[in-house]
PDB file of C-alpha atoms in Angstrom:
ATOM      1  CA  UNK A  93      44.622 131.417 136.704  1.00 52.00           C
ATOM      2  CA  UNK A  94      41.977 133.096 134.477  1.00 58.00           C
ATOM      3  CA  UNK A  95      39.266 130.384 135.006  1.00 68.00           C
ATOM      4  CA  UNK A  96      39.452 130.857 138.707  1.00 69.00           C
ATOM      5  CA  UNK A  97      39.124 134.642 138.621  1.00 75.00           C
ATOM      6  CA  UNK A  98      35.471 135.541 138.609  1.00 78.00           C
ATOM      7  CA  UNK A  99      36.204 139.119 137.283  1.00 83.00           C
ATOM      8  CA  UNK A 100      37.991 137.624 134.166  1.00 83.00           C
ATOM      9  CA  UNK A 101      35.103 135.280 133.574  1.00 83.00           C
ATOM     10  CA  UNK A 102      32.517 138.241 133.816  1.00 86.00           C
ATOM     11  CA  UNK A 103      34.623 140.254 131.424  1.00 89.00           C
ATOM     12  CA  UNK A 104      34.867 137.210 128.993  1.00 88.00           C
ATOM     13  CA  UNK A 105      31.180 136.807 129.116  1.00 88.00           C
ATOM     14  CA  UNK A 106      30.487 140.504 128.287  1.00 91.00           C
ATOM     15  CA  UNK A 107      33.067 140.512 125.540  1.00 91.00           C
ATOM     16  CA  UNK A 108      31.588 137.421 123.891  1.00 88.00           C
ATOM     17  CA  UNK A 109      28.118 139.108 124.041  1.00 88.00           C
ATOM     18  CA  UNK A 110      29.417 142.370 122.462  1.00 91.00           C
ATOM     19  CA  UNK A 111      31.269 140.394 119.739  1.00 87.00           C
ATOM     20  CA  UNK A 112      28.185 138.213 119.190  1.00 86.00           C
ATOM     21  CA  UNK A 113      26.129 141.304 118.646  1.00 87.00           C
ATOM     22  CA  UNK A 114      28.675 143.130 116.571  1.00 87.00           C
ATOM     23  CA  UNK A 115      29.153 140.133 114.149  1.00 83.00           C
ATOM     24  CA  UNK A 116      25.400 139.754 113.447  1.00 81.00           C
ATOM     25  CA  UNK A 117      25.749 141.666 110.148  1.00 80.00           C
ATOM     26  CA  UNK A 118      28.466 139.237 109.090  1.00 77.00           C
ATOM     27  CA  UNK A 119      26.408 136.099 109.554  1.00 72.00           C
ATOM     28  CA  UNK A 120      25.804 135.602 105.856  1.00 67.00           C
ATOM     29  CA  UNK A 121      29.542 136.330 104.931  1.00 73.00           C
ATOM     30  CA  UNK A 122      31.395 134.233 107.504  1.00 70.00           C
ATOM     31  CA  UNK A 123      29.503 131.097 107.579  1.00 68.00           C
ATOM     32  CA  UNK A 124      29.855 127.273 107.248  1.00 69.00           C
ATOM     33  CA  UNK A 125      26.133 126.633 106.170  1.00 68.00           C
ATOM     34  CA  UNK A 126      24.952 125.739 109.720  1.00 71.00           C
ATOM     35  CA  UNK A 127      27.462 127.643 111.822  1.00 77.00           C
ATOM     36  CA  UNK A 128      28.466 131.203 111.530  1.00 80.00           C
ATOM     37  CA  UNK A 129      30.647 133.691 113.318  1.00 80.00           C
ATOM     38  CA  UNK A 130      27.923 134.869 115.616  1.00 83.00           C
ATOM     39  CA  UNK A 131      27.203 131.265 116.698  1.00 85.00           C
ATOM     40  CA  UNK A 132      30.804 130.981 117.713  1.00 86.00           C
ATOM     41  CA  UNK A 133      30.762 133.820 120.014  1.00 88.00           C
ATOM     42  CA  UNK A 134      27.396 132.829 121.474  1.00 89.00           C
ATOM     43  CA  UNK A 135      28.858 129.361 122.115  1.00 90.00           C
ATOM     44  CA  UNK A 136      31.830 130.917 123.922  1.00 90.00           C
ATOM     45  CA  UNK A 137      29.483 133.246 125.933  1.00 91.00           C
ATOM     46  CA  UNK A 138      27.312 130.207 127.022  1.00 91.00           C
ATOM     47  CA  UNK A 139      30.573 128.172 127.865  1.00 90.00           C
ATOM     48  CA  UNK A 140      31.970 131.065 129.986  1.00 89.00           C
ATOM     49  CA  UNK A 141      28.552 131.383 131.667  1.00 89.00           C
ATOM     50  CA  UNK A 142      28.469 127.680 132.581  1.00 89.00           C
ATOM     51  CA  UNK A 143      32.163 127.855 133.764  1.00 85.00           C
ATOM     52  CA  UNK A 144      31.371 130.782 135.914  1.00 84.00           C
ATOM     53  CA  UNK A 145      28.362 128.977 137.327  1.00 85.00           C
ATOM     54  CA  UNK A 146      30.521 125.868 138.147  1.00 83.00           C
ATOM     55  CA  UNK A 147      33.028 128.073 139.823  1.00 80.00           C
ATOM     56  CA  UNK A 148      30.398 129.714 141.962  1.00 81.00           C
ATOM     57  CA  UNK A 149      28.929 126.314 143.007  1.00 80.00           C
ATOM     58  CA  UNK A 150      32.288 124.973 144.007  1.00 75.00           C
ATOM     59  CA  UNK A 151      33.357 125.417 147.584  1.00 66.00           C
ATOM     60  CA  UNK A 152      36.513 127.288 148.293  1.00 63.00           C
ATOM     61  CA  UNK A 153      38.624 128.955 145.641  1.00 57.00           C
ATOM     62  CA  UNK A 154      39.089 126.075 143.395  1.00 63.00           C
ATOM     63  CA  UNK A 155      38.895 126.554 139.558  1.00 66.00           C
ATOM     64  CA  UNK A 156      37.575 124.286 136.925  1.00 74.00           C
ATOM     65  CA  UNK A 157      40.391 122.745 134.734  1.00 79.00           C
ATOM     66  CA  UNK A 158      41.194 123.713 131.173  1.00 81.00           C
ATOM     67  CA  UNK A 159      40.168 120.318 130.147  1.00 84.00           C
ATOM     68  CA  UNK A 160      36.749 120.650 131.604  1.00 85.00           C
ATOM     69  CA  UNK A 161      36.212 124.114 130.176  1.00 85.00           C
ATOM     70  CA  UNK A 162      37.193 122.771 126.705  1.00 89.00           C
ATOM     71  CA  UNK A 163      34.687 119.881 127.141  1.00 92.00           C
ATOM     72  CA  UNK A 164      32.038 122.529 127.921  1.00 91.00           C
ATOM     73  CA  UNK A 165      32.992 124.545 124.881  1.00 90.00           C
ATOM     74  CA  UNK A 166      32.811 121.412 122.576  1.00 93.00           C
ATOM     75  CA  UNK A 167      29.435 120.416 124.091  1.00 94.00           C
ATOM     76  CA  UNK A 168      27.937 123.829 123.667  1.00 93.00           C
ATOM     77  CA  UNK A 169      29.289 124.251 120.101  1.00 90.00           C
ATOM     78  CA  UNK A 170      27.839 120.878 119.255  1.00 92.00           C
ATOM     79  CA  UNK A 171      24.505 121.852 120.830  1.00 92.00           C
ATOM     80  CA  UNK A 172      24.391 125.040 118.793  1.00 89.00           C
ATOM     81  CA  UNK A 173      25.176 123.158 115.508  1.00 87.00           C
ATOM     82  CA  UNK A 174      22.399 120.633 116.108  1.00 89.00           C
ATOM     83  CA  UNK A 175      20.075 123.490 117.076  1.00 88.00           C
ATOM     84  CA  UNK A 176      20.896 125.161 113.863  1.00 83.00           C
ATOM     85  CA  UNK A 177      20.567 121.936 111.721  1.00 83.00           C
ATOM     86  CA  UNK A 178      17.345 120.591 113.169  1.00 85.00           C
ATOM     87  CA  UNK A 179      15.358 123.752 114.251  1.00 83.00           C
ATOM     88  CA  UNK A 180      16.612 127.153 113.010  1.00 79.00           C
ATOM     89  CA  UNK A 181      17.506 126.196 109.196  1.00 74.00           C
ATOM     90  CA  UNK A 182      14.229 124.304 108.607  1.00 76.00           C
ATOM     91  CA  UNK A 183      12.057 127.121 109.999  1.00 76.00           C
ATOM     92  CA  UNK A 184      14.080 129.685 108.165  1.00 68.00           C
ATOM     93  CA  UNK A 185      13.620 127.870 104.787  1.00 61.00           C
ATOM     94  CA  UNK A 186       9.973 127.385 105.427  1.00 62.00           C
ATOM     95  CA  UNK A 187       9.504 131.106 106.088  1.00 57.00           C
ATOM     96  CA  UNK A 188      11.477 132.113 102.950  1.00 44.00           C
ATOM     97  CA  UNK A 189       9.430 129.732 100.801  1.00 45.00           C
ATOM     98  CA  UNK A 190       6.083 130.936 102.127  1.00 47.00           C
ATOM     99  CA  UNK A 191       6.902 134.638 101.717  1.00 46.00           C
ATOM    100  CA  UNK A 192       8.443 134.096  98.295  1.00 42.00           C
ATOM    101  CA  UNK A 193       5.470 132.231  96.723  1.00 47.00           C
ATOM    102  CA  UNK A 194       2.593 133.705  98.667  1.00 64.00           C
ATOM    103  CA  UNK A 195       1.940 136.463  96.083  1.00 77.00           C
ATOM    104  CA  UNK A 196       1.630 133.835  93.382  1.00 77.00           C
ATOM    105  CA  UNK A 197      -0.783 131.848  95.512  1.00 80.00           C
ATOM    106  CA  UNK A 198      -3.199 134.792  95.555  1.00 84.00           C
ATOM    107  CA  UNK A 199      -4.309 133.946  91.931  1.00 87.00           C
ATOM    108  CA  UNK A 200      -7.992 132.773  92.237  1.00 85.00           C
ATOM    109  CA  UNK A 201      -8.578 134.265  95.630  1.00 87.00           C
ATOM    110  CA  UNK A 202     -11.255 136.805  96.421  1.00 88.00           C
ATOM    111  CA  UNK A 203     -10.755 140.119  97.743  1.00 89.00           C
ATOM    112  CA  UNK A 204     -12.325 143.518  98.453  1.00 91.00           C
ATOM    113  CA  UNK A 205     -11.212 146.781  96.885  1.00 93.00           C
ATOM    114  CA  UNK A 206      -9.998 149.085  99.547  1.00 91.00           C
ATOM    115  CA  UNK A 207      -8.880 151.901  97.124  1.00 91.00           C
ATOM    116  CA  UNK A 208     -10.897 152.394  93.895  1.00 91.00           C
ATOM    117  CA  UNK A 209      -9.297 151.087  90.733  1.00 91.00           C
ATOM    118  CA  UNK A 210      -9.622 153.025  87.419  1.00 89.00           C
ATOM    119  CA  UNK A 211      -8.836 151.790  83.917  1.00 84.00           C
ATOM    120  CA  UNK A 212      -5.468 153.509  83.742  1.00 86.00           C
ATOM    121  CA  UNK A 213      -4.591 153.587  87.400  1.00 87.00           C
ATOM    122  CA  UNK A 214      -3.693 151.450  90.339  1.00 91.00           C
ATOM    123  CA  UNK A 215      -5.815 150.751  93.344  1.00 92.00           C
ATOM    124  CA  UNK A 216      -5.497 148.553  96.295  1.00 93.00           C
ATOM    125  CA  UNK A 217      -7.202 145.192  97.096  1.00 93.00           C
ATOM    126  CA  UNK A 218      -7.431 143.478 100.432  1.00 91.00           C
ATOM    127  CA  UNK A 219      -7.242 139.716 100.082  1.00 89.00           C
ATOM    128  CA  UNK A 220      -8.010 137.323 102.889  1.00 80.00           C
ATOM    129  CA  UNK A 221      -5.709 134.404 103.032  1.00 75.00           C
ATOM    130  CA  UNK A 222      -6.493 131.981 105.927  1.00 70.00           C
ATOM    131  CA  UNK A 223      -6.429 134.085 109.052  1.00 69.00           C
ATOM    132  CA  UNK A 224      -4.467 137.006 107.724  1.00 75.00           C
ATOM    133  CA  UNK A 225      -5.399 139.976 105.441  1.00 80.00           C
ATOM    134  CA  UNK A 226      -2.875 141.219 102.774  1.00 83.00           C
ATOM    135  CA  UNK A 227      -3.184 144.560 101.031  1.00 87.00           C
ATOM    136  CA  UNK A 228      -1.730 144.660  97.569  1.00 89.00           C
ATOM    137  CA  UNK A 229      -1.638 147.091  94.601  1.00 91.00           C
ATOM    138  CA  UNK A 230      -4.180 146.083  91.878  1.00 92.00           C
ATOM    139  CA  UNK A 231      -5.073 146.935  88.413  1.00 91.00           C
ATOM    140  CA  UNK A 232      -8.047 145.909  86.263  1.00 91.00           C
ATOM    141  CA  UNK A 233      -7.657 142.754  84.403  1.00 89.00           C
ATOM    142  CA  UNK A 234      -7.959 143.514  80.738  1.00 86.00           C
ATOM    143  CA  UNK A 235      -8.474 139.983  79.072  1.00 78.00           C
ATOM    144  CA  UNK A 236     -12.249 140.054  79.419  1.00 77.00           C
ATOM    145  CA  UNK A 237     -15.083 140.327  76.854  1.00 79.00           C
ATOM    146  CA  UNK A 238     -16.475 143.564  78.139  1.00 80.00           C
ATOM    147  CA  UNK A 239     -13.842 146.256  79.206  1.00 81.00           C
ATOM    148  CA  UNK A 240     -14.108 147.468  82.767  1.00 85.00           C
ATOM    149  CA  UNK A 241     -13.383 151.130  83.200  1.00 86.00           C
ATOM    150  CA  UNK A 242     -13.713 151.431  87.120  1.00 89.00           C
ATOM    151  CA  UNK A 243     -14.075 149.269  90.174  1.00 90.00           C
ATOM    152  CA  UNK A 244     -15.203 151.209  93.222  1.00 91.00           C
ATOM    153  CA  UNK A 245     -14.256 150.811  96.771  1.00 91.00           C
ATOM    154  CA  UNK A 246     -15.826 147.930  98.652  1.00 90.00           C
ATOM    155  CA  UNK A 247     -16.457 145.830  95.457  1.00 91.00           C
ATOM    156  CA  UNK A 248     -15.785 142.054  95.726  1.00 91.00           C
ATOM    157  CA  UNK A 249     -13.191 141.066  93.230  1.00 92.00           C
ATOM    158  CA  UNK A 250     -11.381 137.901  91.970  1.00 90.00           C
ATOM    159  CA  UNK A 251      -7.585 137.836  91.504  1.00 90.00           C
ATOM    160  CA  UNK A 252      -7.048 136.736  87.849  1.00 90.00           C
ATOM    161  CA  UNK A 253      -3.381 137.133  87.598  1.00 89.00           C
ATOM    162  CA  UNK A 254      -0.197 138.393  89.415  1.00 89.00           C
ATOM    163  CA  UNK A 255       2.545 140.197  87.496  1.00 88.00           C
ATOM    164  CA  UNK A 256       5.321 142.340  89.041  1.00 84.00           C
ATOM    165  CA  UNK A 257       3.687 142.122  92.484  1.00 84.00           C
ATOM    166  CA  UNK A 258       0.497 143.703  91.159  1.00 90.00           C
ATOM    167  CA  UNK A 259      -2.768 141.822  91.226  1.00 91.00           C
ATOM    168  CA  UNK A 260      -4.994 142.009  88.181  1.00 91.00           C
ATOM    169  CA  UNK A 261      -8.645 141.707  89.315  1.00 91.00           C
ATOM    170  CA  UNK A 262     -12.234 141.734  87.970  1.00 91.00           C
ATOM    171  CA  UNK A 263     -15.462 142.276  89.956  1.00 90.00           C
ATOM    172  CA  UNK A 264     -16.757 139.093  91.179  1.00 86.00           C
ATOM    173  CA  UNK A 265     -19.833 137.761  92.994  1.00 81.00           C
ATOM    174  CA  UNK A 266     -19.685 134.298  94.315  1.00 74.00           C
ATOM    175  CA  UNK A 267     -22.767 131.976  94.895  1.00 64.00           C
ATOM    176  CA  UNK A 268     -23.164 132.736  98.521  1.00 66.00           C
ATOM    177  CA  UNK A 269     -23.201 136.589  97.891  1.00 59.00           C
ATOM    178  CA  UNK A 270     -25.515 136.166  94.997  1.00 58.00           C
ATOM    179  CA  UNK A 271     -28.159 134.444  97.077  1.00 60.00           C
ATOM    180  CA  UNK A 272     -27.925 137.207  99.743  1.00 62.00           C
ATOM    181  CA  UNK A 273     -28.719 139.780  97.136  1.00 60.00           C
ATOM    182  CA  UNK A 274     -31.719 137.950  95.653  1.00 61.00           C
ATOM    183  CA  UNK A 275     -35.099 138.782  97.053  1.00 63.00           C
ATOM    184  CA  UNK A 276     -37.089 135.829  98.340  1.00 60.00           C
ATOM    185  CA  UNK A 277     -39.776 134.509  96.012  1.00 64.00           C
ATOM    186  CA  UNK A 278     -41.379 131.926  98.319  1.00 62.00           C
ATOM    187  CA  UNK A 279     -44.062 134.299  99.740  1.00 62.00           C
ATOM    188  CA  UNK A 280     -44.910 136.334  96.578  1.00 64.00           C
ATOM    189  CA  UNK A 281     -48.060 134.301  95.670  1.00 62.00           C
ATOM    190  CA  UNK A 282     -49.599 134.994  99.226  1.00 57.00           C
ATOM    191  CA  UNK A 283     -49.464 138.814  98.594  1.00 55.00           C
ATOM    192  CA  UNK A 284     -51.508 138.609  95.299  1.00 52.00           C
TER     193      UNK A 284
END
């Protein structure tokens, strides 16, 4: 019987592993929303491994029955489906949402010019978002009273708009930076 022969069980495990890896590119094509073809082979691989371990743990040369093996397969498939529904799909949808909308969320953020921006050209801006830094292509924002011809490297900027994955920026000094650049006036009377 195949379930009693350890060599066949090992061969079945390796075959399911190889098929799971080979079908990874087909995951989006052959799928039922929360269960795809790779999950099927992974489930069979886990079931064969559990069956192999049960056979190893049993004294003598007895084999697990077909019914017990089918119960193991059904339990593992159910576990994989529940894992997909409650863990993998919610995390995948969150990561897709955050990456798709993150560039639009840069409007109104401050950044620093890492590659100088000319009036006709494209530069690069480093924007801090939480704990991460994002480098994006940038152009000078044109809807201002006084046209800006050049923004040099190291200048603090404000992202005014985002179009076609390009940030449109203007030079910007926030209140904290403005107070750091001012000279203190509290001790000027003592010097006179």
